PDB file of C-alpha atoms in Angstrom:
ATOM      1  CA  UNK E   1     103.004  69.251 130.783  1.00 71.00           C
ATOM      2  CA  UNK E   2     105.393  70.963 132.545  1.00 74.00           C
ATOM      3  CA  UNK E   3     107.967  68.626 131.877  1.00 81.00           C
ATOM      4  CA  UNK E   4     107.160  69.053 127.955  1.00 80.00           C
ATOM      5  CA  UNK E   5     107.773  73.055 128.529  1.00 80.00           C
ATOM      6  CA  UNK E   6     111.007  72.873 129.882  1.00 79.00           C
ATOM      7  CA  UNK E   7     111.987  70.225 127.322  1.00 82.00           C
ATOM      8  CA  UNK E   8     111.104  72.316 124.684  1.00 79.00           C
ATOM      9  CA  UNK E   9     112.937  75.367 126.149  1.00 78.00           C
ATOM     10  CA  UNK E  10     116.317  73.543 126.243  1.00 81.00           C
ATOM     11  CA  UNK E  11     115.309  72.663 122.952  1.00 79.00           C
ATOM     12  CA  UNK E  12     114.600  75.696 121.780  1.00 76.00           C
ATOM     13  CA  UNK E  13     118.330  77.073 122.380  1.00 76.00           C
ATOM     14  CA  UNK E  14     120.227  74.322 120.335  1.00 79.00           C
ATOM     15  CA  UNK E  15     121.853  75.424 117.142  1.00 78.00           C
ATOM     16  CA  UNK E  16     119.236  73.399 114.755  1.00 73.00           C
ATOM     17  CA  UNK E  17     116.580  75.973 116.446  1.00 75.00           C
ATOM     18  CA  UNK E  18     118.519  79.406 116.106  1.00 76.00           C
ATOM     19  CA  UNK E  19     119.434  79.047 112.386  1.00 79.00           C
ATOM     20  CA  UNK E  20     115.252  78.148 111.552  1.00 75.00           C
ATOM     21  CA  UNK E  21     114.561  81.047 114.057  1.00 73.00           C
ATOM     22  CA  UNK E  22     117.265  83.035 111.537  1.00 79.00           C
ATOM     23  CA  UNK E  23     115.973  81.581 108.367  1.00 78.00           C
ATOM     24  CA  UNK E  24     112.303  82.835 109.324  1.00 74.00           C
ATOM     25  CA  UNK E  25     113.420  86.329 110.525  1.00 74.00           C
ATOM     26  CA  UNK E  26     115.291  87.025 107.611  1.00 79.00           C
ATOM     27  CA  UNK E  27     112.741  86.386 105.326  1.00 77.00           C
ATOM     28  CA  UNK E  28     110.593  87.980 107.163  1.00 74.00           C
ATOM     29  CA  UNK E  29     112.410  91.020 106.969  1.00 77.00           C
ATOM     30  CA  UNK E  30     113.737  90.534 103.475  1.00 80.00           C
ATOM     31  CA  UNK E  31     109.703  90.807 103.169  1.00 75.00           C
ATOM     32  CA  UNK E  32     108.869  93.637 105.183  1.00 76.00           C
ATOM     33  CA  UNK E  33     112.015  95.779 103.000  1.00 78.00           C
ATOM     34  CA  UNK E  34     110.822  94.848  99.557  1.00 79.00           C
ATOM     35  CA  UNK E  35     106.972  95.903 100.645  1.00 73.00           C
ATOM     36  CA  UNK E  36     108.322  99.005 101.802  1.00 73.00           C
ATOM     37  CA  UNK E  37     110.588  99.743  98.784  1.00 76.00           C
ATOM     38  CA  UNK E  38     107.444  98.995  96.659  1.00 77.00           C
ATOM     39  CA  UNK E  39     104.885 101.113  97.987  1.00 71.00           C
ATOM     40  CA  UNK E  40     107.670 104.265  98.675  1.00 68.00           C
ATOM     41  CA  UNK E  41     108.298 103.940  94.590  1.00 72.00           C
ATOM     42  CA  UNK E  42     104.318 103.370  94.228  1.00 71.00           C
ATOM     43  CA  UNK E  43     103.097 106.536  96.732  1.00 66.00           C
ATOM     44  CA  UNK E  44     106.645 108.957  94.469  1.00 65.00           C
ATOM     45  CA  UNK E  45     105.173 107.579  91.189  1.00 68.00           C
ATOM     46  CA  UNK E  46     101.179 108.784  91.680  1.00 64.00           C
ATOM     47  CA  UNK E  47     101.196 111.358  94.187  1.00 61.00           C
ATOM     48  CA  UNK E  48     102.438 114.451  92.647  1.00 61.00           C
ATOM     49  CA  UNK E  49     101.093 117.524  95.058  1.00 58.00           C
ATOM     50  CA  UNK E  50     101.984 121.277  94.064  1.00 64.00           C
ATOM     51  CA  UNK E  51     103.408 121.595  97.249  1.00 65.00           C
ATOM     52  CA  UNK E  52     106.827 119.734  97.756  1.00 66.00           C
ATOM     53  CA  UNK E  53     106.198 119.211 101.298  1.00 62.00           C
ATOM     54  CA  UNK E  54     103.022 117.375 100.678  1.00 66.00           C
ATOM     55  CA  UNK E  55     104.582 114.882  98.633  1.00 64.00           C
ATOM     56  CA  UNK E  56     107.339 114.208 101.409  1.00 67.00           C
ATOM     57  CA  UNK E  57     104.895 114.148 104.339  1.00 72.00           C
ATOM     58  CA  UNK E  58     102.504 111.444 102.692  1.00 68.00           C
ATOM     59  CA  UNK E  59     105.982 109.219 102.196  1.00 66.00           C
ATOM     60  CA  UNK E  60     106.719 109.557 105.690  1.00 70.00           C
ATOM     61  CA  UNK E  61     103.415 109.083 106.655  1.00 71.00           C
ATOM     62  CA  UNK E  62     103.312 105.893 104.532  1.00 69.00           C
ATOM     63  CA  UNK E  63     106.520 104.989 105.905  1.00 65.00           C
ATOM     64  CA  UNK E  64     105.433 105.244 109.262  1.00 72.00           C
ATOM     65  CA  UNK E  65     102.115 103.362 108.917  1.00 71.00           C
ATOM     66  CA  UNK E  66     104.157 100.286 107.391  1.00 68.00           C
ATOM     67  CA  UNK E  67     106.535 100.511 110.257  1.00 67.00           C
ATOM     68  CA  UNK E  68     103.479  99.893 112.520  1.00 66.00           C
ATOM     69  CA  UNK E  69     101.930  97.582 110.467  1.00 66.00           C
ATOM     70  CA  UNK E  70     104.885  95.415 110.280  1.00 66.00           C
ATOM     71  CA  UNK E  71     105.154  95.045 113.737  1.00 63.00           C
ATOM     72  CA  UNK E  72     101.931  94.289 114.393  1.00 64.00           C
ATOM     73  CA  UNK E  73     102.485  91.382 111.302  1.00 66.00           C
ATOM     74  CA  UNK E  74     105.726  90.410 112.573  1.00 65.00           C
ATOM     75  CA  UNK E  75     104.991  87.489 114.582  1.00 63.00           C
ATOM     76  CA  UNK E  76     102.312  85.858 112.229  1.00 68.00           C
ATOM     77  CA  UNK E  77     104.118  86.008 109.295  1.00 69.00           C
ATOM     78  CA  UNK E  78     107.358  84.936 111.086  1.00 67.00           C
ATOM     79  CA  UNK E  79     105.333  82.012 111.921  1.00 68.00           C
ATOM     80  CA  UNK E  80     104.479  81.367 108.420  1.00 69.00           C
ATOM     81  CA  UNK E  81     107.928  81.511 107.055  1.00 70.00           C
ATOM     82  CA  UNK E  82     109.133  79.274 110.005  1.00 69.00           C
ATOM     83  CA  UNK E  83     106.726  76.688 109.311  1.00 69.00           C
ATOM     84  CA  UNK E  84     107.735  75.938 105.861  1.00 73.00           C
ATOM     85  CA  UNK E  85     110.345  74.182 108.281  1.00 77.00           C
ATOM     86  CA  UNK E  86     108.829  73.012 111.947  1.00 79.00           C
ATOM     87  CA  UNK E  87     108.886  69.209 110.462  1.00 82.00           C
ATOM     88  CA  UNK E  88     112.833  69.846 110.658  1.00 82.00           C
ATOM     89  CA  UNK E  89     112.291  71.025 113.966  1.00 84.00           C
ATOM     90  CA  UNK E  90     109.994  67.905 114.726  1.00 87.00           C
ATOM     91  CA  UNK E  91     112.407  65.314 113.444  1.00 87.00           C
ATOM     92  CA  UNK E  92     115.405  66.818 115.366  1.00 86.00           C
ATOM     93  CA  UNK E  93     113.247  66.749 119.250  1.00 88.00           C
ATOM     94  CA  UNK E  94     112.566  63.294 117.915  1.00 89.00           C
ATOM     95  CA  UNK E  95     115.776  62.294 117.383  1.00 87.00           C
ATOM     96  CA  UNK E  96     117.907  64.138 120.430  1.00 87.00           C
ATOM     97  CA  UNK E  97     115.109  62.529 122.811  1.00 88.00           C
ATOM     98  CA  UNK E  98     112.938  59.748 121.524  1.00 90.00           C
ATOM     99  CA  UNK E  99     115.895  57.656 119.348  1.00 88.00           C
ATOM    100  CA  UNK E 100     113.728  54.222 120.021  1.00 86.00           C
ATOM    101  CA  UNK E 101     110.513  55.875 118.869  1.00 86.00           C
ATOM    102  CA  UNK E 102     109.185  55.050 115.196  1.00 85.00           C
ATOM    103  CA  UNK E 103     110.577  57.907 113.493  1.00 83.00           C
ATOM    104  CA  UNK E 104     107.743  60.548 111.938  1.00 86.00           C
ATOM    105  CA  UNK E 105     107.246  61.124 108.551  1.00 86.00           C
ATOM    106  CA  UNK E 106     107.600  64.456 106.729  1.00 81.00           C
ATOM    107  CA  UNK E 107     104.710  66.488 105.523  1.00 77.00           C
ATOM    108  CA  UNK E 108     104.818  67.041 101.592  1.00 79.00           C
ATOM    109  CA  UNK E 109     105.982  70.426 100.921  1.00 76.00           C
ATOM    110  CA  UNK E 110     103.032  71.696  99.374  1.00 78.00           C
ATOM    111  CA  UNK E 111     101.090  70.425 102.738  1.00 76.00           C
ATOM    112  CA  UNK E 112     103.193  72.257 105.183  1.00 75.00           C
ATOM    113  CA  UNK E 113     102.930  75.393 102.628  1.00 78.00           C
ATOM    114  CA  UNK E 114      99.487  75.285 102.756  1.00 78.00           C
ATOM    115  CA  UNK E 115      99.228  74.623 106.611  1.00 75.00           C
ATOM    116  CA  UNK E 116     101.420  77.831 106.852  1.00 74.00           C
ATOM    117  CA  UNK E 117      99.282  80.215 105.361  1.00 78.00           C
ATOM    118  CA  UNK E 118      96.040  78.954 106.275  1.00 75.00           C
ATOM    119  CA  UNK E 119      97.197  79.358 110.056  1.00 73.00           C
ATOM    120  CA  UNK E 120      98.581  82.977 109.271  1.00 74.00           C
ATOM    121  CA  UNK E 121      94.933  83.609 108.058  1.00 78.00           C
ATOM    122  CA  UNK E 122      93.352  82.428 110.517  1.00 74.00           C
ATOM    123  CA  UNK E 123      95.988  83.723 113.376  1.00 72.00           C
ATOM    124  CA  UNK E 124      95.623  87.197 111.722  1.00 75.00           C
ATOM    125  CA  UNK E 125      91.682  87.268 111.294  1.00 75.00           C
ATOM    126  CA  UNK E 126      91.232  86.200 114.875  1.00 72.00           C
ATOM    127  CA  UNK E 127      93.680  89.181 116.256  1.00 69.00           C
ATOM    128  CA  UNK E 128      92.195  91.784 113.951  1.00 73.00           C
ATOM    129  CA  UNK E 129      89.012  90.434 115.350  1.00 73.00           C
ATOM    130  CA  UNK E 130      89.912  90.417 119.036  1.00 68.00           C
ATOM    131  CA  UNK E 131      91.944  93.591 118.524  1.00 67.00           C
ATOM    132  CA  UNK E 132      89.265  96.334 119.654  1.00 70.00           C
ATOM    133  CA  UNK E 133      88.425  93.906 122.625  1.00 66.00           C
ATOM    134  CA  UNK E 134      92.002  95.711 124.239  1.00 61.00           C
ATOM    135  CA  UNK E 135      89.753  98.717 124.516  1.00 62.00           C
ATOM    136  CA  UNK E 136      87.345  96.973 127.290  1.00 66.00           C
ATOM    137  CA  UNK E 137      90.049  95.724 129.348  1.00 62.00           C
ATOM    138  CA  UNK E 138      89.502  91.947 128.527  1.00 65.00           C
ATOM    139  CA  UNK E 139      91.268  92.215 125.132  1.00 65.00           C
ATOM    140  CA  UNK E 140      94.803  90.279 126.598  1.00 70.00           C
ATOM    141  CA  UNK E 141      92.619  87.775 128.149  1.00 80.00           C
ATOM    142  CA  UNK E 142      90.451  86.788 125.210  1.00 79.00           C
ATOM    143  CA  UNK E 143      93.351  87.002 122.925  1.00 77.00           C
ATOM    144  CA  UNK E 144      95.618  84.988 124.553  1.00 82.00           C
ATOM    145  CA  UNK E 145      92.633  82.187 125.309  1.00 86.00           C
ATOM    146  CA  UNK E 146      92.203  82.214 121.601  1.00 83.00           C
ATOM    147  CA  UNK E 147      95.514  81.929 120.290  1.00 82.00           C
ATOM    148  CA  UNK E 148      95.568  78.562 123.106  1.00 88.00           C
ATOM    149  CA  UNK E 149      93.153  77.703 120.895  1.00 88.00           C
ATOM    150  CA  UNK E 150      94.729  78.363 117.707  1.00 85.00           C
ATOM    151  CA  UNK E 151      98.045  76.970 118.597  1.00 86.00           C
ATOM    152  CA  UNK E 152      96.995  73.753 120.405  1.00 89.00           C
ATOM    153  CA  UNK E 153      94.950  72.788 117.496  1.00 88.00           C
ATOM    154  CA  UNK E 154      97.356  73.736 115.154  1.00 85.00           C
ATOM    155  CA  UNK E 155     100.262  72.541 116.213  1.00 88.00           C
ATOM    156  CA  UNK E 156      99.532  69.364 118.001  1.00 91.00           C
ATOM    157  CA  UNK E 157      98.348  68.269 114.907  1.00 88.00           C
ATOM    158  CA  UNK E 158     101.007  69.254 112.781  1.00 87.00           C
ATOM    159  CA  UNK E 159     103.302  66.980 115.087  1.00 89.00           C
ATOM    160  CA  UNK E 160     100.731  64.523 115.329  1.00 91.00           C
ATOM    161  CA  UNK E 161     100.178  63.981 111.330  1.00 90.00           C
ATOM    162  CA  UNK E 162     103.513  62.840 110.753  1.00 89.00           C
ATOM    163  CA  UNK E 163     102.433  59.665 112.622  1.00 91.00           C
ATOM    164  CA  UNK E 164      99.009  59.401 111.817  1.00 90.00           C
ATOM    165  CA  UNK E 165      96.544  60.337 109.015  1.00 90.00           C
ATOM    166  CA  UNK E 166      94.554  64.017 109.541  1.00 86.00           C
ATOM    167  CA  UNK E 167      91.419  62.502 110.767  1.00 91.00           C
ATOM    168  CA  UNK E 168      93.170  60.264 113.375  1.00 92.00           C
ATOM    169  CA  UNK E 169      95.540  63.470 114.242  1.00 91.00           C
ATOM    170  CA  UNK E 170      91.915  65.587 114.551  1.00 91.00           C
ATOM    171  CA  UNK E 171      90.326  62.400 116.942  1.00 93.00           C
ATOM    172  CA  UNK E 172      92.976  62.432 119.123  1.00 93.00           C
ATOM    173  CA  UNK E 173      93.583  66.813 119.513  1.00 93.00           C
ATOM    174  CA  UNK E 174      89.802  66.552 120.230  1.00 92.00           C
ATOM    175  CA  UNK E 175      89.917  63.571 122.645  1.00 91.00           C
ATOM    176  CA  UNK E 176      93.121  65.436 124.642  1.00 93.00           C
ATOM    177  CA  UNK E 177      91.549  69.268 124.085  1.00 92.00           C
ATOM    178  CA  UNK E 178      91.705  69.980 127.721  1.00 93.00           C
ATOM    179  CA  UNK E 179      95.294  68.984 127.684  1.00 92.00           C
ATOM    180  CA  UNK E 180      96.075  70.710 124.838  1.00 93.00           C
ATOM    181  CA  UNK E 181      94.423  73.800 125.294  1.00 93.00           C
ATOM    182  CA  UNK E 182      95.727  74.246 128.870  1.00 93.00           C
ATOM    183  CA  UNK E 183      99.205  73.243 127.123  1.00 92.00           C
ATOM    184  CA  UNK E 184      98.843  76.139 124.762  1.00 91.00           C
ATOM    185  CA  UNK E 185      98.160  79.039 127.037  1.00 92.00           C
ATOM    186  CA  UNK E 186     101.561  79.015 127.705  1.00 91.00           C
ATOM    187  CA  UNK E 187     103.100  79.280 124.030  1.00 86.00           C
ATOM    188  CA  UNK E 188      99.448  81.567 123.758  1.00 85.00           C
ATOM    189  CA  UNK E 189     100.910  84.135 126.629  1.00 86.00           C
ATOM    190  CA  UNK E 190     104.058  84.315 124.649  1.00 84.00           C
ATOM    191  CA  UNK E 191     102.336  85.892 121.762  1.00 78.00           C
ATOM    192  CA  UNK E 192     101.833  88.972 123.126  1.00 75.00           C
ATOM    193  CA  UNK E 193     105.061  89.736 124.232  1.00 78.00           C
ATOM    194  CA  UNK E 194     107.095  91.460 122.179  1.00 72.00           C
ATOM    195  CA  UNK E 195     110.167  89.697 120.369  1.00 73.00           C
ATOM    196  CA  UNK E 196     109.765  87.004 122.823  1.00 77.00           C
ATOM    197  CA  UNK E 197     106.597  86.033 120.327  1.00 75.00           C
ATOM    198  CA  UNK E 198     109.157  85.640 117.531  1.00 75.00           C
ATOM    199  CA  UNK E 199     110.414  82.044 119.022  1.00 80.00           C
ATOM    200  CA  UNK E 200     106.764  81.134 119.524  1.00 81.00           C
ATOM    201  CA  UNK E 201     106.540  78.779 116.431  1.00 81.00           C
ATOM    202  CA  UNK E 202     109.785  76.789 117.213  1.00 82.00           C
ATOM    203  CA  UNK E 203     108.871  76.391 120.832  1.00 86.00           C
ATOM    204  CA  UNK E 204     105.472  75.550 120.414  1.00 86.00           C
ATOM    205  CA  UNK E 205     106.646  73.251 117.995  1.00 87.00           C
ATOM    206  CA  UNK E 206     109.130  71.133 120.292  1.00 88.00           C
ATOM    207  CA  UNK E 207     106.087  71.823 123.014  1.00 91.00           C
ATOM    208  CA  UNK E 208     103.724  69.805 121.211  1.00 92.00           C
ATOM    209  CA  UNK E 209     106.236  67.384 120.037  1.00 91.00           C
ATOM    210  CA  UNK E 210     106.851  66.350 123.511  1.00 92.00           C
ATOM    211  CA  UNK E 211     103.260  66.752 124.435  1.00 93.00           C
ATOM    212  CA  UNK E 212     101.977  64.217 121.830  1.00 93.00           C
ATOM    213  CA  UNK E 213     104.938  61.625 122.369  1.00 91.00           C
ATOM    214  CA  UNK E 214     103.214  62.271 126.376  1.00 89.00           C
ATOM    215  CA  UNK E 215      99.509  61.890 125.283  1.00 88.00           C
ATOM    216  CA  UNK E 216     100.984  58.898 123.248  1.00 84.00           C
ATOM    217  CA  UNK E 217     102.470  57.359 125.629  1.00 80.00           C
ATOM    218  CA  UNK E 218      99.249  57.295 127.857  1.00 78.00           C
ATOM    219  CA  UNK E 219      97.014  56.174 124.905  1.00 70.00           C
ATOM    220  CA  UNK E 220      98.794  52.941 124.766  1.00 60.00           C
TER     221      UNK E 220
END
């Protein structure tokens, strides 16, 4: 395991992982600009107070309230946009350090699409949900054991479907979940920590790469 984690953090500082981490953030923010451009021409176009300064103060409230928002979505939705391209990431830890290894085979686009967004969802429902939990002074520790959860599920069987069908990539998660989900409290921890929960998807995906070729391994 720990072997796996500092594999994937050599990994995660070669050039194929900076421009994804690039790709993802820029879209990401290309997002973020275009939401805020929207709703500032939305909020001018049907808010019309007889005071000047009324007008102005709900834009900058507005303004403000998206600021916040977006950082609170910055990391899920980064994740999103950066797994329209973890396969890439798979095939190149398979390449640099398994070169004997039967190479994995690409998710269909649509897939990995789909696999995006439902784990944004599902990331994003379980924060919101965990969110007021902060409040009671277990909220880090319950978040954090859920997004292990989340991510070890998630990701290990990303990496493992592009060996194996879903339901073989589900038997063997469930068979390793102690593995896994002691795995993912690390890439979990990550998540709430600012900016550092930006490279989150791109670790966790060399993480689990090297995990699974592990659990493999000892399956044989």
């Amino acid at each position: 395991m720990l072997k796996s984690a500092f594999r994937a953090l050599g990994d995660l500082f070669s050039p194929e992982f900076r421009s994804v981490l690039f790709k993802a953030l820029g879209l990401t923010i290309a997002l973020f600009i275009a939401v805020l451009i929207i709703a500032e021409m939305l909020i001018a176009s049907f808010t019309h107070f007889s005071w000047p300064w009324a007008d102005r103060l709900v834009e900058v409230g507005t303004g403000l309230a998206l600021l916040v928002a977006f950082f609170f979505l910055m990391s899920p939705v980064t994740a999103a946009f950066a797994g329209l391209f973890l396969d890439q990431i798979a095939e190149r830890v398979e390449e640099r350090h398994y070169p004997l290894d039967p190479r994995g085979t690409a998710l269909p686009a649509s897939r990995a699409i789909l696999i995006s967004i439902q784990f944004f969802i599902v990331v994003l429902v379980v924060n919101l949900a965990v969110l007021p939990m902060v409040f009671f002074g277990v909220g880090a520790f319950v978040l954090v054991a859920a997004n292990a959860y989340l991510i070890g599920r998630e990701y290990f069987e990303m990496v493992a479907m592009r060996h194996m069908p879903l339901e073989e990539a589900r038997m063997l998660r469930k068979e390793n979940s102690p593995t896994v989900f002691i795995a993912a409290l690390l890439p979990a921890f990550m998540t709430i920590v600012p900016f550092l929960n930006l490279a989150v998807p791109l670790f966790s995906t060399a993480y689990f790469t090297h995990l699974f070729k592990s659990v493999q391994a000892s399956s044989a």
